[in-house]
Coordinates of N, CA and C and ligand atoms in Angstrom, one line a residue:
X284 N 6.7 -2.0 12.9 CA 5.3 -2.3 12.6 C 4.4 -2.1 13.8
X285 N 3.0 -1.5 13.6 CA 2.3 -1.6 14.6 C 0.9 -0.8 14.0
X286 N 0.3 -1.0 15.2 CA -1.3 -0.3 15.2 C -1.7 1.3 14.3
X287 N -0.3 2.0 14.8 CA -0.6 3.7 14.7 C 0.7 3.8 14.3
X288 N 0.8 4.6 12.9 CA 1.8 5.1 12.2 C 1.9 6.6 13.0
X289 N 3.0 6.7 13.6 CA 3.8 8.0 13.6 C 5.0 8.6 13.0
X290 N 4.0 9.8 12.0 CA 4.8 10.3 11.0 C 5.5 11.8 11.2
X291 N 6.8 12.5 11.0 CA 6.9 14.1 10.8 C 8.3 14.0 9.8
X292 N 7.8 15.5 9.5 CA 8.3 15.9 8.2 C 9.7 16.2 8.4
X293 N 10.7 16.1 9.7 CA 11.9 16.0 10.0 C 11.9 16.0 11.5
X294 N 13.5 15.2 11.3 CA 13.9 14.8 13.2 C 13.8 15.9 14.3
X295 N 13.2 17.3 13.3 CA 13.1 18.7 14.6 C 11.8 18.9 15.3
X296 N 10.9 17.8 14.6 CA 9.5 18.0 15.4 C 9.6 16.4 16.5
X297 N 10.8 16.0 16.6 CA 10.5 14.6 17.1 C 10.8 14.9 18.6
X298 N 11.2 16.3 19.1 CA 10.9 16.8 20.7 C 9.4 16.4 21.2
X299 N 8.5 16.8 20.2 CA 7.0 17.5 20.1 C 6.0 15.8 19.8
X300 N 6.8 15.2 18.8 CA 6.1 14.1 18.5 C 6.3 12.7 19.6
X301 N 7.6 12.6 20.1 CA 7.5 11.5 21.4 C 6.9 11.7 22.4
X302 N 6.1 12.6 22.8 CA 4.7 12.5 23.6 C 3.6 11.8 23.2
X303 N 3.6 11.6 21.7 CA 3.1 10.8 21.0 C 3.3 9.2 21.2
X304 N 4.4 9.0 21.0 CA 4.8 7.7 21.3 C 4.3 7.1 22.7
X305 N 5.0 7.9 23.4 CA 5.0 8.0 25.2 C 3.1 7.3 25.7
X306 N 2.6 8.2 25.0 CA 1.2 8.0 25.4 C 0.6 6.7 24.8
X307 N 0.6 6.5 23.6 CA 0.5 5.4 23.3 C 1.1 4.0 23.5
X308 N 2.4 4.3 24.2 CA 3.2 3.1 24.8 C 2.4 2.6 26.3
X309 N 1.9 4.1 26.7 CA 1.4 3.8 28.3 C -0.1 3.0 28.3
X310 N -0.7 2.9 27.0 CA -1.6 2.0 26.6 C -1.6 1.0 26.0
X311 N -0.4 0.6 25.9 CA 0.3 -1.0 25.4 C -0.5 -1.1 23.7
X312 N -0.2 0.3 23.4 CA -1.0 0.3 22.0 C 0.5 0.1 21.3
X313 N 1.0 -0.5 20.1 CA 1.8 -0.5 19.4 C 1.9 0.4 18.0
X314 N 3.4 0.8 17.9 CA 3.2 2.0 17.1 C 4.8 1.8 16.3
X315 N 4.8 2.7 15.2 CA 6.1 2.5 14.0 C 6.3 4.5 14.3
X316 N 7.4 4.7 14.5 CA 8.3 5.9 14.3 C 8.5 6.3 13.0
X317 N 8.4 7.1 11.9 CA 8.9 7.4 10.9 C 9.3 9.1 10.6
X318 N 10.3 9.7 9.6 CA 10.5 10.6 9.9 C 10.5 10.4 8.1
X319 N 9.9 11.6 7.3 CA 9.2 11.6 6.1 C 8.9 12.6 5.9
X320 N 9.6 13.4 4.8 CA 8.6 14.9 4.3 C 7.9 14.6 2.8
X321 N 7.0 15.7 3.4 CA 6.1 15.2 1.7 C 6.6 16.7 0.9
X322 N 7.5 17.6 0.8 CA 8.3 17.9 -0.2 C 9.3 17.3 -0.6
X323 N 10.0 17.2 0.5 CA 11.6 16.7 0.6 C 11.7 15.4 0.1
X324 N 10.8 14.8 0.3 CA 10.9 12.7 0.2 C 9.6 12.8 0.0
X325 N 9.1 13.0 -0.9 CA 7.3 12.9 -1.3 C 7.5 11.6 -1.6
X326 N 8.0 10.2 -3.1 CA 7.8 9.3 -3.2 C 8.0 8.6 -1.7
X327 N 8.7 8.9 -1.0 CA 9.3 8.0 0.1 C 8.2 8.0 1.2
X328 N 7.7 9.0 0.7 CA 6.5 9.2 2.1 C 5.3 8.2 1.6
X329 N 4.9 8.0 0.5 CA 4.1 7.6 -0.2 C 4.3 5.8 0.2
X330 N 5.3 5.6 -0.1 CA 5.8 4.0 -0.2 C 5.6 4.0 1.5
X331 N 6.0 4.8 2.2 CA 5.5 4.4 3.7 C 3.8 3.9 3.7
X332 N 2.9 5.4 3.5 CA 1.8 5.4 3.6 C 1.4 3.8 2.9
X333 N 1.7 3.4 2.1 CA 1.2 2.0 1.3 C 2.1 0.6 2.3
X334 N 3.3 0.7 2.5 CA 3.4 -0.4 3.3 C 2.7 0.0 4.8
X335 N 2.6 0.9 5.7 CA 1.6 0.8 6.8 C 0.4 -0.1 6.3
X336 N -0.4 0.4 5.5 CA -1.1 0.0 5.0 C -1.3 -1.9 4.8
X337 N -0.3 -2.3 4.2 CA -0.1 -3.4 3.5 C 0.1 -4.2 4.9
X338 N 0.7 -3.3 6.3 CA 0.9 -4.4 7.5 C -0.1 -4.1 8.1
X339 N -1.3 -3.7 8.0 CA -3.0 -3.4 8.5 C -2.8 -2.3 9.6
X340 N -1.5 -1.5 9.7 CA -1.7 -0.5 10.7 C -3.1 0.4 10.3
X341 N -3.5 1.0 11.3 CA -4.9 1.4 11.8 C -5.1 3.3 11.5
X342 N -4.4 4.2 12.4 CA -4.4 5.3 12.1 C -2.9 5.3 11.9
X343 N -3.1 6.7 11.6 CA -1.6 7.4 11.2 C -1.8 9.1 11.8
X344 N -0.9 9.1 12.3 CA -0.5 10.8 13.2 C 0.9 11.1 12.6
X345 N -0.1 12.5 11.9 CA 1.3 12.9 10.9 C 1.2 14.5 11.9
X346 N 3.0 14.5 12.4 CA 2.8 16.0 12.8 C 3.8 16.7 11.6
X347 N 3.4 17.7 11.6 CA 4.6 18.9 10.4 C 4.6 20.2 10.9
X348 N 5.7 21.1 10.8 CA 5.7 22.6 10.7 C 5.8 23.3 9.6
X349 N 5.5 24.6 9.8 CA 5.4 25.3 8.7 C 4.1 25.0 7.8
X350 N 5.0 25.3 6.3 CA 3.6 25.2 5.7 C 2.7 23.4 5.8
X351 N 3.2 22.5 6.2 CA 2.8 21.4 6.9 C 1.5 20.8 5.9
X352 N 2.0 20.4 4.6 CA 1.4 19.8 4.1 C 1.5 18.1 4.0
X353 N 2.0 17.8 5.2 CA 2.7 16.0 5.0 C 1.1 15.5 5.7
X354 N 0.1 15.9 6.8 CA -1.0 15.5 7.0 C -1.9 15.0 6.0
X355 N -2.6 16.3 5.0 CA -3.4 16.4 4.3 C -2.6 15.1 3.3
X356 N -1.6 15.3 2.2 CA -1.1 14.7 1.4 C -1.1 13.0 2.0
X357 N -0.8 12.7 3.0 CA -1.2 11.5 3.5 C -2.6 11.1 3.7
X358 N -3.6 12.4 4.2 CA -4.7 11.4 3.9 C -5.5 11.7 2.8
X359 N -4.6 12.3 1.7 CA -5.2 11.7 0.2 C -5.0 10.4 -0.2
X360 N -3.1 10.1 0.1 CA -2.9 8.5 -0.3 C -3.5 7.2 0.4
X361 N -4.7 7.6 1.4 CA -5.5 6.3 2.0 C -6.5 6.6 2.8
X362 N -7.3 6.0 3.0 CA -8.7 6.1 3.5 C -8.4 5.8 5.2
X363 N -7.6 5.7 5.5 CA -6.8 5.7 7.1 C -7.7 6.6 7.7
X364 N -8.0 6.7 9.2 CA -8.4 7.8 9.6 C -6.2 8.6 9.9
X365 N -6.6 9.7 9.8 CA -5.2 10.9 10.0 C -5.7 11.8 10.8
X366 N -4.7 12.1 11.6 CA -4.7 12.8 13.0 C -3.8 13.7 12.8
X367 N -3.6 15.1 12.6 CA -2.5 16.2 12.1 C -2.0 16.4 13.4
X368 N -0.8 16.8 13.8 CA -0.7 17.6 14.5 C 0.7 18.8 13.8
X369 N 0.0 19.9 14.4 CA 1.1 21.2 14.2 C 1.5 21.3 14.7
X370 N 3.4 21.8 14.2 CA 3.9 22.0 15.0 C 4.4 23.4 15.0
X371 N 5.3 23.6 16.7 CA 5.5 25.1 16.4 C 6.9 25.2 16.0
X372 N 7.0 25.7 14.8 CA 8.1 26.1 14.4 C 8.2 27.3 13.1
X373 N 9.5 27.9 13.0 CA 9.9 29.2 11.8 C 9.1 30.0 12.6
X374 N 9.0 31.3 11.7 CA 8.5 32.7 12.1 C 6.9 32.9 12.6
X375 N 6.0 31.7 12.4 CA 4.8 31.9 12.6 C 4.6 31.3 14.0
X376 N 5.1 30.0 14.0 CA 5.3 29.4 15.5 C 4.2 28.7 15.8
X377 N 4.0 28.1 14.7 CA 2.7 26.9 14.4 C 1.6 27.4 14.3
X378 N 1.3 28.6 14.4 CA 0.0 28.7 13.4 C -0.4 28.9 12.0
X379 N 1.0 28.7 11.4 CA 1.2 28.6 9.8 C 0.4 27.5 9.7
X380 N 1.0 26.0 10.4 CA 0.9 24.5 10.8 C -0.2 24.5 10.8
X381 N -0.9 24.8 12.0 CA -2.4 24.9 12.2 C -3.5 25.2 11.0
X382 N -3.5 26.5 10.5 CA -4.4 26.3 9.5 C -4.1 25.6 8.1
X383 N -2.7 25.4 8.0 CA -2.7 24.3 6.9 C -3.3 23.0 6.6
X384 N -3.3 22.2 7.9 CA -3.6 21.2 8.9 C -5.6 21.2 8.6
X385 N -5.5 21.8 9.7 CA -6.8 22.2 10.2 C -8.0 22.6 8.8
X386 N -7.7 23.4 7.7 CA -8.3 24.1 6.7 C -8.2 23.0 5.7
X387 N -8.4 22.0 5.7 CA -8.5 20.6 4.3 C -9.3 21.1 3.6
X388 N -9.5 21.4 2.8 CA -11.0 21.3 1.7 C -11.9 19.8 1.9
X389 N -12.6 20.6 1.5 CA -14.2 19.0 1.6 C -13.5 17.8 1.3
X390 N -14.2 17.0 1.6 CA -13.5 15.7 0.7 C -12.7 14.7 1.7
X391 N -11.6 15.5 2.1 CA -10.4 14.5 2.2 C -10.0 15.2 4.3
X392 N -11.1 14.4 4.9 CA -10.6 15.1 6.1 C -9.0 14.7 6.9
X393 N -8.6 15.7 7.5 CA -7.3 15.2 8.7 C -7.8 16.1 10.1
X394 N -8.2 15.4 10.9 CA -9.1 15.4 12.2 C -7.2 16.3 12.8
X395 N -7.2 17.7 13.4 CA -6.6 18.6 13.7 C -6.4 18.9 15.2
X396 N -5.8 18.4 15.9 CA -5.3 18.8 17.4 C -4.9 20.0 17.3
X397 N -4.6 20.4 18.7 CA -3.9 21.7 18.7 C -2.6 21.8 18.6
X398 N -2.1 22.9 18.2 CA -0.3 22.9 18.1 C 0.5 22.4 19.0
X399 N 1.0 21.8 18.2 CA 2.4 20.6 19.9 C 1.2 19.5 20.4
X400 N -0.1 19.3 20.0 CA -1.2 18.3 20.7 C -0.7 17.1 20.1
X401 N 0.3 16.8 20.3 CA 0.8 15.1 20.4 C -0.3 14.3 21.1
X402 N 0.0 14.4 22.6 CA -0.9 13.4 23.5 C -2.0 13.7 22.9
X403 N -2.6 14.6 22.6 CA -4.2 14.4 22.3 C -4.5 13.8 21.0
X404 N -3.4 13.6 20.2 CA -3.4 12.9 18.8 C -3.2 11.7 19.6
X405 N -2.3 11.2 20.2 CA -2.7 9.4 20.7 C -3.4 9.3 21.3
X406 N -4.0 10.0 22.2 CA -5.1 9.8 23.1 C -6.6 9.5 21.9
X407 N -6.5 10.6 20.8 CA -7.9 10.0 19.9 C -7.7 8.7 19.2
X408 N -6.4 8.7 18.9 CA -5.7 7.5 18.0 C -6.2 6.2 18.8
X409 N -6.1 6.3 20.4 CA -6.4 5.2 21.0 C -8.0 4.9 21.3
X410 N -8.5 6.3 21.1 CA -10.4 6.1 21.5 C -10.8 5.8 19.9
X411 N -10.3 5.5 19.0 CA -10.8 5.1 17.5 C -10.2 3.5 17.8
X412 N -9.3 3.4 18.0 CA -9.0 2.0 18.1 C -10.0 0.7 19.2
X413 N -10.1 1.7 20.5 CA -11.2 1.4 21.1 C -12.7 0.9 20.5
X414 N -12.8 1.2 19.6 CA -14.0 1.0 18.8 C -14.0 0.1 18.7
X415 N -15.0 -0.9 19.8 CA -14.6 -3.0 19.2 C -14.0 -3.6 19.9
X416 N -12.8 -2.8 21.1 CA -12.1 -3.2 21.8 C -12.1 -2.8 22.8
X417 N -13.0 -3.7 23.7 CA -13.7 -3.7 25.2 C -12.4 -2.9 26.2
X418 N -11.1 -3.7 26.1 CA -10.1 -3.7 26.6 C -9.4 -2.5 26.8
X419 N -9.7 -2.0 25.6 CA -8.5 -0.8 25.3 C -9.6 0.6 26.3
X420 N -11.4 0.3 25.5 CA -12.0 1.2 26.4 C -12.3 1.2 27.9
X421 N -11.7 0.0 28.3 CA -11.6 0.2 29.6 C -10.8 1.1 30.3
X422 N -9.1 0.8 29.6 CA -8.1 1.8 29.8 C -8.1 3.1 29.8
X423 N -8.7 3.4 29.1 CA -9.5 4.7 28.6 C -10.1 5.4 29.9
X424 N -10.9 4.6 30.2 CA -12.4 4.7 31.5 C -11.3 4.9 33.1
X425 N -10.6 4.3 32.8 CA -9.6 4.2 34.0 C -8.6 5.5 33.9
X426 N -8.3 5.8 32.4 CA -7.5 6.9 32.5 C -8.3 8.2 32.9
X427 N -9.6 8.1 32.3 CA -10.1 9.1 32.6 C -10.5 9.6 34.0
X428 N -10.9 8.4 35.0 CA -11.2 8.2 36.0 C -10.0 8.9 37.0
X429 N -8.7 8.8 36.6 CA -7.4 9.2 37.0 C -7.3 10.3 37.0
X430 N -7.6 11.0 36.0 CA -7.5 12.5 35.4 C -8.4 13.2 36.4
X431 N -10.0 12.9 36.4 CA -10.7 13.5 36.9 C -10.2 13.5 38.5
X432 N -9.5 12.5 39.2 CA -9.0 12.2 40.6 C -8.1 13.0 41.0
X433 N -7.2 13.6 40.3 CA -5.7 14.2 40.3 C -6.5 16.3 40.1
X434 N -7.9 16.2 39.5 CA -8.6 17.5 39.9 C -8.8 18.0 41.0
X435 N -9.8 16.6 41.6 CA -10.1 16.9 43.2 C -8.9 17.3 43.5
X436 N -7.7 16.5 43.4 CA -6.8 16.5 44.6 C -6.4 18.2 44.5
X437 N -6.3 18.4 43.1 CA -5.9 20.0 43.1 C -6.9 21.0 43.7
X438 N -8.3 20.9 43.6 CA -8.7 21.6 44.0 C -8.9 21.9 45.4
X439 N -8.5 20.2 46.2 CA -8.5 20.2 48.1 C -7.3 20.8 48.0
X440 N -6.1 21.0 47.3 CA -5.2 21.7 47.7 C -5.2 23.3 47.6
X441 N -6.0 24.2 46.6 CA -6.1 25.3 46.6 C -7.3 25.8 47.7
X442 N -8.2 24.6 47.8 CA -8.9 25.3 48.7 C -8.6 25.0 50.8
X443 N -7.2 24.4 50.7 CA -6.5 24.1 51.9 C -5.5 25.6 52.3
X444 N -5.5 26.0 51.0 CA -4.6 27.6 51.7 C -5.5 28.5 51.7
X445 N -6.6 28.6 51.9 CA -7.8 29.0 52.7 C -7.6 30.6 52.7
X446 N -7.6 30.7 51.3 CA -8.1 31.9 50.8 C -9.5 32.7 50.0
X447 N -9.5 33.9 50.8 CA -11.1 34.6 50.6 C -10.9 34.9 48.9
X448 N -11.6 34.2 48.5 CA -11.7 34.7 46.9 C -12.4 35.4 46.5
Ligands
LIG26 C1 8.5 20.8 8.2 O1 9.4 21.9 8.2 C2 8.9 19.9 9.3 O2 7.8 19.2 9.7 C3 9.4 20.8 10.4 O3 8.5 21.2 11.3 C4 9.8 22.1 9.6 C5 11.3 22.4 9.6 O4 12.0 21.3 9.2 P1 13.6 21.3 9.4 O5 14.1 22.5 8.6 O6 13.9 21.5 10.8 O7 14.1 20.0 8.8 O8 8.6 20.2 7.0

């Protein structure tokens, strides 16, 4: 049980999806693992989507490949915010994923990272949760503060081998 449902449509996207975990663990945000197809186990997926629900989990990050309709179909069954991610897999190599994902019809959004964008699916998962939670946007402010620190450093180091560009 936890804050952020993470969902994929089999154990071959779960290379792609524990960056997902990972990131959200490094923000002491709490999260549920699940592995769920909405062809293969449609009811089963469903009965997930309603008990997350029923234990007040918050978002839900559904990754899938191919034709990757386990996003969309989850955020018909709840008003959750849903976070897709594509993944790359079969003959297209996730851009099948991507516009499945990504192309919702009106109505019924699932906010679309980029292919394999795990971290940036917990990374939003944790700035929605932030909303209200001084604490969490602090971590945030600090992560970002880090990010931008670790630029500098790259850039004092390309501009240390002191080449005419
Ligand atoms: C999708 O089909 C899954 O999300 C996965 O990315 C892809 C292939 O699944 P497997 O055949 O590896 O189980 O439903």
């Amino acid at each position: 049980m936890g804050d952020v449902g993470i969902i994929m449509g089999s154990d071959s996207d779960f290379g792609i999806m524990e960056e997902a975990a990972k990131t959200l663990q490094s923000f002491g945000v709490s999260y549920e693992v699940k592995v769920s197809s909405a062809h293969r186990t449609l009811e089963r997926t469903l009965a997930w989507v309603r008990a997350f629900e029923a234990q007040d989990g918050s978002v839900i990050i559904a990754g899938a490949g191919m034709a990757a309709h386990l996003p969309g179909v989850i955020a018909g069954a709840t008003t959750l915010p849903v976070i897709g991610v594509p993944i790359s897999s079969g003959a297209l190599q996730g851009v099948d994923a991507l516009y499945a994902i990504v192309q919702m019809p009106s109505g019924v959004p699932v906010a679309t990272v980029a292919i394999n964008g795990a971290r940036n699916a917990a990374l939003l998962a944790v700035q929605i949760l932030a909303v209200g939670n001084p604490e969490l946007r602090e971590k945030l402010t600090a992560y970002r503060a880090k990010m931008a620190a670790g630029i500098e450093a790259k850039d004092k180091a390309v501009q240390s081998l002191k080449i005419n560009f």
